[in-house]
Amino acid sequence: QGKDIILSIDVQGAMKLKAKLPSAVSIFLMPPSMEELKRRLEKRKTESKVQIQRRLNLAKKETGYARGYDFIVVNDEFEKAVKAVRTIIEAERLRVK
């Protein structure tokens, strides 16, 4: 119908969606580094040290699946990452099917 739908889902959900809808375009948002991700999580002060460690462990595991996505965008600078995602969406709209 010419509409874009953006879903924020975990790796398992993305793989299930891709299996059911192979034409779906997947974008993996990657932290610039685990150290930077840890710094950002600590700066927010919304999670305990245990919760942060769980998130870091999960992030390490999930980054191993990044190559299964159509695109990888490193979220080093917010505006730059947003621009990259917008560029992917625009390019996909122009793709010859």
PDB file of N, CA and C in Angstrom, residues 4-92:
ATOM      1  N   ASP A   4       5.283   2.620   5.047  1.00  0.00           N
ATOM      2  CA  ASP A   4       6.405   2.042   5.769  1.00  0.00           C
ATOM      3  C   ASP A   4       5.959   1.748   7.193  1.00  0.00           C
ATOM      4  N   ILE A   5       6.377   0.621   7.706  1.00  0.00           N
ATOM      5  CA  ILE A   5       6.093   0.242   9.084  1.00  0.00           C
ATOM      6  C   ILE A   5       7.430  -0.011   9.756  1.00  0.00           C
ATOM      7  N   ILE A   6       7.662   0.642  10.872  1.00  0.00           N
ATOM      8  CA  ILE A   6       8.908   0.463  11.604  1.00  0.00           C
ATOM      9  C   ILE A   6       8.598  -0.258  12.906  1.00  0.00           C
ATOM     10  N   LEU A   7       9.289  -1.369  13.129  1.00  0.00           N
ATOM     11  CA  LEU A   7       9.132  -2.148  14.349  1.00  0.00           C
ATOM     12  C   LEU A   7      10.442  -2.152  15.109  1.00  0.00           C
ATOM     13  N   SER A   8      10.358  -1.973  16.391  1.00  0.00           N
ATOM     14  CA  SER A   8      11.535  -2.087  17.248  1.00  0.00           C
ATOM     15  C   SER A   8      11.411  -3.409  17.984  1.00  0.00           C
ATOM     16  N   ILE A   9      12.130  -4.414  17.477  1.00  0.00           N
ATOM     17  CA  ILE A   9      11.992  -5.765  18.030  1.00  0.00           C
ATOM     18  C   ILE A   9      13.363  -6.380  18.266  1.00  0.00           C
ATOM     19  N   ASP A  10      13.390  -7.382  19.121  1.00  0.00           N
ATOM     20  CA  ASP A  10      14.653  -8.050  19.417  1.00  0.00           C
ATOM     21  C   ASP A  10      15.046  -8.973  18.269  1.00  0.00           C
ATOM     22  N   VAL A  11      16.215  -9.556  18.390  1.00  0.00           N
ATOM     23  CA  VAL A  11      16.771 -10.402  17.327  1.00  0.00           C
ATOM     24  C   VAL A  11      15.846 -11.574  17.001  1.00  0.00           C
ATOM     25  N   GLN A  12      15.322 -12.233  18.034  1.00  0.00           N
ATOM     26  CA  GLN A  12      14.455 -13.385  17.795  1.00  0.00           C
ATOM     27  C   GLN A  12      13.199 -12.970  17.030  1.00  0.00           C
ATOM     28  N   GLY A  13      12.612 -11.849  17.408  1.00  0.00           N
ATOM     29  CA  GLY A  13      11.431 -11.349  16.704  1.00  0.00           C
ATOM     30  C   GLY A  13      11.738 -10.979  15.264  1.00  0.00           C
ATOM     31  N   ALA A  14      12.909 -10.384  15.049  1.00  0.00           N
ATOM     32  CA  ALA A  14      13.302 -10.009  13.688  1.00  0.00           C
ATOM     33  C   ALA A  14      13.480 -11.233  12.801  1.00  0.00           C
ATOM     34  N   MET A  15      14.065 -12.285  13.354  1.00  0.00           N
ATOM     35  CA  MET A  15      14.268 -13.508  12.571  1.00  0.00           C
ATOM     36  C   MET A  15      12.932 -14.177  12.244  1.00  0.00           C
ATOM     37  N   LYS A  16      12.002 -14.164  13.191  1.00  0.00           N
ATOM     38  CA  LYS A  16      10.671 -14.728  12.943  1.00  0.00           C
ATOM     39  C   LYS A  16       9.943 -13.927  11.871  1.00  0.00           C
ATOM     40  N   LEU A  17      10.031 -12.604  11.959  1.00  0.00           N
ATOM     41  CA  LEU A  17       9.379 -11.748  10.966  1.00  0.00           C
ATOM     42  C   LEU A  17       9.972 -11.987   9.587  1.00  0.00           C
ATOM     43  N   LYS A  18      11.290 -12.061   9.505  1.00  0.00           N
ATOM     44  CA  LYS A  18      11.959 -12.270   8.217  1.00  0.00           C
ATOM     45  C   LYS A  18      11.581 -13.622   7.606  1.00  0.00           C
ATOM     46  N   ALA A  19      11.377 -14.631   8.465  1.00  0.00           N
ATOM     47  CA  ALA A  19      10.980 -15.951   7.973  1.00  0.00           C
ATOM     48  C   ALA A  19       9.573 -15.911   7.385  1.00  0.00           C
ATOM     49  N   LYS A  20       8.691 -15.137   7.996  1.00  0.00           N
ATOM     50  CA  LYS A  20       7.304 -15.049   7.513  1.00  0.00           C
ATOM     51  C   LYS A  20       7.138 -14.038   6.389  1.00  0.00           C
ATOM     52  N   LEU A  21       7.995 -13.016   6.388  1.00  0.00           N
ATOM     53  CA  LEU A  21       7.892 -11.950   5.388  1.00  0.00           C
ATOM     54  C   LEU A  21       9.296 -11.633   4.863  1.00  0.00           C
ATOM     55  N   PRO A  22       9.796 -12.477   3.943  1.00  0.00           N
ATOM     56  CA  PRO A  22      11.177 -12.307   3.456  1.00  0.00           C
ATOM     57  C   PRO A  22      11.458 -10.949   2.814  1.00  0.00           C
ATOM     58  N   SER A  23      10.430 -10.262   2.330  1.00  0.00           N
ATOM     59  CA  SER A  23      10.657  -8.959   1.706  1.00  0.00           C
ATOM     60  C   SER A  23      10.841  -7.837   2.720  1.00  0.00           C
ATOM     61  N   ALA A  24      10.619  -8.129   4.002  1.00  0.00           N
ATOM     62  CA  ALA A  24      10.821  -7.111   5.041  1.00  0.00           C
ATOM     63  C   ALA A  24      12.289  -6.698   5.060  1.00  0.00           C
ATOM     64  N   VAL A  25      12.525  -5.426   5.240  1.00  0.00           N
ATOM     65  CA  VAL A  25      13.885  -4.902   5.291  1.00  0.00           C
ATOM     66  C   VAL A  25      14.277  -4.777   6.760  1.00  0.00           C
ATOM     67  N   SER A  26      15.410  -5.375   7.108  1.00  0.00           N
ATOM     68  CA  SER A  26      15.840  -5.357   8.501  1.00  0.00           C
ATOM     69  C   SER A  26      17.077  -4.484   8.675  1.00  0.00           C
ATOM     70  N   ILE A  27      17.064  -3.704   9.753  1.00  0.00           N
ATOM     71  CA  ILE A  27      18.172  -2.809  10.079  1.00  0.00           C
ATOM     72  C   ILE A  27      18.593  -3.109  11.513  1.00  0.00           C
ATOM     73  N   PHE A  28      19.851  -3.466  11.692  1.00  0.00           N
ATOM     74  CA  PHE A  28      20.381  -3.722  13.029  1.00  0.00           C
ATOM     75  C   PHE A  28      21.051  -2.449  13.521  1.00  0.00           C
ATOM     76  N   LEU A  29      20.561  -1.909  14.634  1.00  0.00           N
ATOM     77  CA  LEU A  29      21.189  -0.730  15.236  1.00  0.00           C
ATOM     78  C   LEU A  29      22.265  -1.211  16.201  1.00  0.00           C
ATOM     79  N   MET A  30      23.491  -0.912  15.869  1.00  0.00           N
ATOM     80  CA  MET A  30      24.659  -1.400  16.587  1.00  0.00           C
ATOM     81  C   MET A  30      25.257  -0.287  17.445  1.00  0.00           C
ATOM     82  N   PRO A  31      25.579  -0.590  18.698  1.00  0.00           N
ATOM     83  CA  PRO A  31      26.291   0.421  19.494  1.00  0.00           C
ATOM     84  C   PRO A  31      27.709   0.588  18.947  1.00  0.00           C
ATOM     85  N   PRO A  32      28.308   1.756  19.111  1.00  0.00           N
ATOM     86  CA  PRO A  32      29.663   1.954  18.596  1.00  0.00           C
ATOM     87  C   PRO A  32      30.672   1.006  19.252  1.00  0.00           C
ATOM     88  N   SER A  33      30.428   0.662  20.505  1.00  0.00           N
ATOM     89  CA  SER A  33      31.263  -0.297  21.226  1.00  0.00           C
ATOM     90  C   SER A  33      30.510  -0.705  22.485  1.00  0.00           C
ATOM     91  N   MET A  34      30.930  -1.808  23.076  1.00  0.00           N
ATOM     92  CA  MET A  34      30.308  -2.237  24.333  1.00  0.00           C
ATOM     93  C   MET A  34      30.643  -1.260  25.458  1.00  0.00           C
ATOM     94  N   GLU A  35      31.845  -0.690  25.407  1.00  0.00           N
ATOM     95  CA  GLU A  35      32.228   0.295  26.416  1.00  0.00           C
ATOM     96  C   GLU A  35      31.335   1.529  26.351  1.00  0.00           C
ATOM     97  N   GLU A  36      31.044   1.978  25.125  1.00  0.00           N
ATOM     98  CA  GLU A  36      30.174   3.151  24.955  1.00  0.00           C
ATOM     99  C   GLU A  36      28.752   2.818  25.377  1.00  0.00           C
ATOM    100  N   LEU A  37      28.285   1.632  25.050  1.00  0.00           N
ATOM    101  CA  LEU A  37      26.948   1.227  25.476  1.00  0.00           C
ATOM    102  C   LEU A  37      26.862   1.228  26.998  1.00  0.00           C
ATOM    103  N   LYS A  38      27.869   0.695  27.640  1.00  0.00           N
ATOM    104  CA  LYS A  38      27.899   0.682  29.115  1.00  0.00           C
ATOM    105  C   LYS A  38      27.877   2.108  29.665  1.00  0.00           C
ATOM    106  N   ARG A  39      28.674   2.975  29.070  1.00  0.00           N
ATOM    107  CA  ARG A  39      28.723   4.370  29.508  1.00  0.00           C
ATOM    108  C   ARG A  39      27.347   5.034  29.375  1.00  0.00           C
ATOM    109  N   ARG A  40      26.678   4.800  28.250  1.00  0.00           N
ATOM    110  CA  ARG A  40      25.353   5.392  28.024  1.00  0.00           C
ATOM    111  C   ARG A  40      24.329   4.871  29.025  1.00  0.00           C
ATOM    112  N   LEU A  41      24.363   3.572  29.273  1.00  0.00           N
ATOM    113  CA  LEU A  41      23.416   2.986  30.225  1.00  0.00           C
ATOM    114  C   LEU A  41      23.656   3.521  31.635  1.00  0.00           C
ATOM    115  N   GLU A  42      24.915   3.633  32.016  1.00  0.00           N
ATOM    116  CA  GLU A  42      25.230   4.159  33.343  1.00  0.00           C
ATOM    117  C   GLU A  42      24.840   5.624  33.471  1.00  0.00           C
ATOM    118  N   LYS A  43      25.018   6.369  32.401  1.00  0.00           N
ATOM    119  CA  LYS A  43      24.692   7.799  32.407  1.00  0.00           C
ATOM    120  C   LYS A  43      23.193   8.034  32.607  1.00  0.00           C
ATOM    121  N   ARG A  44      22.373   7.144  32.077  1.00  0.00           N
ATOM    122  CA  ARG A  44      20.912   7.282  32.215  1.00  0.00           C
ATOM    123  C   ARG A  44      20.446   7.153  33.664  1.00  0.00           C
ATOM    124  N   LYS A  45      21.168   6.335  34.437  1.00  0.00           N
ATOM    125  CA  LYS A  45      20.836   6.094  35.842  1.00  0.00           C
ATOM    126  C   LYS A  45      19.407   5.572  36.027  1.00  0.00           C
ATOM    127  N   THR A  46      18.988   4.688  35.114  1.00  0.00           N
ATOM    128  CA  THR A  46      17.646   4.105  35.199  1.00  0.00           C
ATOM    129  C   THR A  46      17.673   2.626  35.550  1.00  0.00           C
ATOM    130  N   GLU A  47      18.878   2.038  35.587  1.00  0.00           N
ATOM    131  CA  GLU A  47      18.998   0.606  35.839  1.00  0.00           C
ATOM    132  C   GLU A  47      20.102   0.348  36.857  1.00  0.00           C
ATOM    133  N   SER A  48      19.951  -0.746  37.573  1.00  0.00           N
ATOM    134  CA  SER A  48      20.974  -1.135  38.536  1.00  0.00           C
ATOM    135  C   SER A  48      22.191  -1.687  37.790  1.00  0.00           C
ATOM    136  N   LYS A  49      23.293  -1.871  38.523  1.00  0.00           N
ATOM    137  CA  LYS A  49      24.497  -2.439  37.915  1.00  0.00           C
ATOM    138  C   LYS A  49      24.236  -3.845  37.390  1.00  0.00           C
ATOM    139  N   VAL A  50      23.430  -4.598  38.105  1.00  0.00           N
ATOM    140  CA  VAL A  50      23.081  -5.961  37.662  1.00  0.00           C
ATOM    141  C   VAL A  50      22.288  -5.903  36.362  1.00  0.00           C
ATOM    142  N   GLN A  51      21.312  -4.996  36.288  1.00  0.00           N
ATOM    143  CA  GLN A  51      20.510  -4.858  35.066  1.00  0.00           C
ATOM    144  C   GLN A  51      21.377  -4.402  33.896  1.00  0.00           C
ATOM    145  N   ILE A  52      22.288  -3.491  34.154  1.00  0.00           N
ATOM    146  CA  ILE A  52      23.190  -3.025  33.095  1.00  0.00           C
ATOM    147  C   ILE A  52      24.050  -4.180  32.597  1.00  0.00           C
ATOM    148  N   GLN A  53      24.557  -4.995  33.502  1.00  0.00           N
ATOM    149  CA  GLN A  53      25.387  -6.131  33.096  1.00  0.00           C
ATOM    150  C   GLN A  53      24.583  -7.120  32.256  1.00  0.00           C
ATOM    151  N   ARG A  54      23.325  -7.347  32.641  1.00  0.00           N
ATOM    152  CA  ARG A  54      22.450  -8.229  31.836  1.00  0.00           C
ATOM    153  C   ARG A  54      22.254  -7.665  30.443  1.00  0.00           C
ATOM    154  N   ARG A  55      22.014  -6.362  30.357  1.00  0.00           N
ATOM    155  CA  ARG A  55      21.821  -5.726  29.050  1.00  0.00           C
ATOM    156  C   ARG A  55      23.081  -5.825  28.201  1.00  0.00           C
ATOM    157  N   LEU A  56      24.229  -5.634  28.814  1.00  0.00           N
ATOM    158  CA  LEU A  56      25.491  -5.739  28.075  1.00  0.00           C
ATOM    159  C   LEU A  56      25.723  -7.163  27.581  1.00  0.00           C
ATOM    160  N   ASN A  57      25.434  -8.151  28.421  1.00  0.00           N
ATOM    161  CA  ASN A  57      25.578  -9.547  28.012  1.00  0.00           C
ATOM    162  C   ASN A  57      24.659  -9.865  26.841  1.00  0.00           C
ATOM    163  N   LEU A  58      23.421  -9.388  26.913  1.00  0.00           N
ATOM    164  CA  LEU A  58      22.467  -9.608  25.826  1.00  0.00           C
ATOM    165  C   LEU A  58      22.936  -8.901  24.552  1.00  0.00           C
ATOM    166  N   ALA A  59      23.422  -7.680  24.693  1.00  0.00           N
ATOM    167  CA  ALA A  59      23.899  -6.930  23.529  1.00  0.00           C
ATOM    168  C   ALA A  59      25.058  -7.651  22.846  1.00  0.00           C
ATOM    169  N   LYS A  60      25.972  -8.202  23.640  1.00  0.00           N
ATOM    170  CA  LYS A  60      27.094  -8.950  23.063  1.00  0.00           C
ATOM    171  C   LYS A  60      26.594 -10.151  22.273  1.00  0.00           C
ATOM    172  N   LYS A  61      25.618 -10.834  22.846  1.00  0.00           N
ATOM    173  CA  LYS A  61      25.048 -12.004  22.168  1.00  0.00           C
ATOM    174  C   LYS A  61      24.333 -11.598  20.885  1.00  0.00           C
ATOM    175  N   GLU A  62      23.527 -10.541  20.964  1.00  0.00           N
ATOM    176  CA  GLU A  62      22.728 -10.127  19.805  1.00  0.00           C
ATOM    177  C   GLU A  62      23.569  -9.557  18.679  1.00  0.00           C
ATOM    178  N   THR A  63      24.689  -8.913  18.982  1.00  0.00           N
ATOM    179  CA  THR A  63      25.514  -8.371  17.895  1.00  0.00           C
ATOM    180  C   THR A  63      26.048  -9.480  16.997  1.00  0.00           C
ATOM    181  N   GLY A  64      26.090 -10.695  17.509  1.00  0.00           N
ATOM    182  CA  GLY A  64      26.498 -11.829  16.684  1.00  0.00           C
ATOM    183  C   GLY A  64      25.518 -12.142  15.569  1.00  0.00           C
ATOM    184  N   TYR A  65      24.304 -11.649  15.691  1.00  0.00           N
ATOM    185  CA  TYR A  65      23.278 -11.876  14.669  1.00  0.00           C
ATOM    186  C   TYR A  65      23.192 -10.739  13.646  1.00  0.00           C
ATOM    187  N   ALA A  66      23.966  -9.699  13.835  1.00  0.00           N
ATOM    188  CA  ALA A  66      23.865  -8.508  12.984  1.00  0.00           C
ATOM    189  C   ALA A  66      24.042  -8.821  11.501  1.00  0.00           C
ATOM    190  N   ARG A  67      24.920  -9.737  11.179  1.00  0.00           N
ATOM    191  CA  ARG A  67      25.176 -10.053   9.764  1.00  0.00           C
ATOM    192  C   ARG A  67      23.978 -10.716   9.082  1.00  0.00           C
ATOM    193  N   GLY A  68      23.005 -11.149   9.845  1.00  0.00           N
ATOM    194  CA  GLY A  68      21.794 -11.715   9.267  1.00  0.00           C
ATOM    195  C   GLY A  68      20.777 -10.668   8.849  1.00  0.00           C
ATOM    196  N   TYR A  69      21.077  -9.419   9.142  1.00  0.00           N
ATOM    197  CA  TYR A  69      20.185  -8.308   8.790  1.00  0.00           C
ATOM    198  C   TYR A  69      20.561  -7.755   7.421  1.00  0.00           C
ATOM    199  N   ASP A  70      19.655  -6.992   6.831  1.00  0.00           N
ATOM    200  CA  ASP A  70      19.934  -6.385   5.526  1.00  0.00           C
ATOM    201  C   ASP A  70      20.904  -5.214   5.650  1.00  0.00           C
ATOM    202  N   PHE A  71      20.813  -4.483   6.754  1.00  0.00           N
ATOM    203  CA  PHE A  71      21.643  -3.302   6.971  1.00  0.00           C
ATOM    204  C   PHE A  71      22.093  -3.259   8.429  1.00  0.00           C
ATOM    205  N   ILE A  72      23.260  -2.666   8.645  1.00  0.00           N
ATOM    206  CA  ILE A  72      23.751  -2.395   9.998  1.00  0.00           C
ATOM    207  C   ILE A  72      24.025  -0.896  10.073  1.00  0.00           C
ATOM    208  N   VAL A  73      23.448  -0.255  11.081  1.00  0.00           N
ATOM    209  CA  VAL A  73      23.687   1.166  11.327  1.00  0.00           C
ATOM    210  C   VAL A  73      24.336   1.288  12.698  1.00  0.00           C
ATOM    211  N   VAL A  74      25.514   1.873  12.735  1.00  0.00           N
ATOM    212  CA  VAL A  74      26.194   2.091  14.013  1.00  0.00           C
ATOM    213  C   VAL A  74      25.660   3.386  14.615  1.00  0.00           C
ATOM    214  N   ASN A  75      25.127   3.257  15.815  1.00  0.00           N
ATOM    215  CA  ASN A  75      24.525   4.405  16.496  1.00  0.00           C
ATOM    216  C   ASN A  75      25.594   5.143  17.307  1.00  0.00           C
ATOM    217  N   ASP A  76      26.540   5.754  16.584  1.00  0.00           N
ATOM    218  CA  ASP A  76      27.585   6.505  17.277  1.00  0.00           C
ATOM    219  C   ASP A  76      27.149   7.934  17.551  1.00  0.00           C
ATOM    220  N   GLU A  77      26.497   8.550  16.581  1.00  0.00           N
ATOM    221  CA  GLU A  77      25.929   9.884  16.746  1.00  0.00           C
ATOM    222  C   GLU A  77      24.459   9.789  16.351  1.00  0.00           C
ATOM    223  N   PHE A  78      23.579  10.235  17.223  1.00  0.00           N
ATOM    224  CA  PHE A  78      22.145  10.052  17.019  1.00  0.00           C
ATOM    225  C   PHE A  78      21.679  10.578  15.662  1.00  0.00           C
ATOM    226  N   GLU A  79      21.974  11.820  15.345  1.00  0.00           N
ATOM    227  CA  GLU A  79      21.506  12.416  14.090  1.00  0.00           C
ATOM    228  C   GLU A  79      22.055  11.672  12.872  1.00  0.00           C
ATOM    229  N   LYS A  80      23.283  11.235  12.965  1.00  0.00           N
ATOM    230  CA  LYS A  80      23.907  10.480  11.872  1.00  0.00           C
ATOM    231  C   LYS A  80      23.199   9.132  11.689  1.00  0.00           C
ATOM    232  N   ALA A  81      22.866   8.480  12.795  1.00  0.00           N
ATOM    233  CA  ALA A  81      22.157   7.195  12.719  1.00  0.00           C
ATOM    234  C   ALA A  81      20.754   7.377  12.152  1.00  0.00           C
ATOM    235  N   VAL A  82      20.072   8.430  12.570  1.00  0.00           N
ATOM    236  CA  VAL A  82      18.730   8.715  12.038  1.00  0.00           C
ATOM    237  C   VAL A  82      18.813   8.951  10.536  1.00  0.00           C
ATOM    238  N   LYS A  83      19.797   9.709  10.115  1.00  0.00           N
ATOM    239  CA  LYS A  83      19.971   9.988   8.681  1.00  0.00           C
ATOM    240  C   LYS A  83      20.225   8.695   7.907  1.00  0.00           C
ATOM    241  N   ALA A  84      21.024   7.806   8.464  1.00  0.00           N
ATOM    242  CA  ALA A  84      21.306   6.534   7.801  1.00  0.00           C
ATOM    243  C   ALA A  84      20.041   5.697   7.653  1.00  0.00           C
ATOM    244  N   VAL A  85      19.230   5.633   8.697  1.00  0.00           N
ATOM    245  CA  VAL A  85      17.977   4.868   8.622  1.00  0.00           C
ATOM    246  C   VAL A  85      17.050   5.493   7.592  1.00  0.00           C
ATOM    247  N   ARG A  86      16.943   6.805   7.584  1.00  0.00           N
ATOM    248  CA  ARG A  86      16.104   7.481   6.576  1.00  0.00           C
ATOM    249  C   ARG A  86      16.602   7.198   5.165  1.00  0.00           C
ATOM    250  N   THR A  87      17.905   7.183   4.977  1.00  0.00           N
ATOM    251  CA  THR A  87      18.486   6.905   3.668  1.00  0.00           C
ATOM    252  C   THR A  87      18.135   5.488   3.210  1.00  0.00           C
ATOM    253  N   ILE A  88      18.199   4.532   4.144  1.00  0.00           N
ATOM    254  CA  ILE A  88      17.836   3.147   3.811  1.00  0.00           C
ATOM    255  C   ILE A  88      16.375   3.077   3.394  1.00  0.00           C
ATOM    256  N   ILE A  89      15.511   3.742   4.138  1.00  0.00           N
ATOM    257  CA  ILE A  89      14.074   3.724   3.811  1.00  0.00           C
ATOM    258  C   ILE A  89      13.848   4.336   2.424  1.00  0.00           C
ATOM    259  N   GLU A  90      14.473   5.459   2.165  1.00  0.00           N
ATOM    260  CA  GLU A  90      14.320   6.108   0.849  1.00  0.00           C
ATOM    261  C   GLU A  90      14.842   5.205  -0.268  1.00  0.00           C
ATOM    262  N   ALA A  91      15.987   4.587  -0.057  1.00  0.00           N
ATOM    263  CA  ALA A  91      16.558   3.701  -1.079  1.00  0.00           C
ATOM    264  C   ALA A  91      15.637   2.513  -1.335  1.00  0.00           C
ATOM    265  N   GLU A  92      15.072   1.956  -0.293  1.00  0.00           N
ATOM    266  CA  GLU A  92      14.167   0.806  -0.457  1.00  0.00           C
ATOM    267  C   GLU A  92      12.905   1.206  -1.202  1.00  0.00           C
TER     268      GLU A  92
END
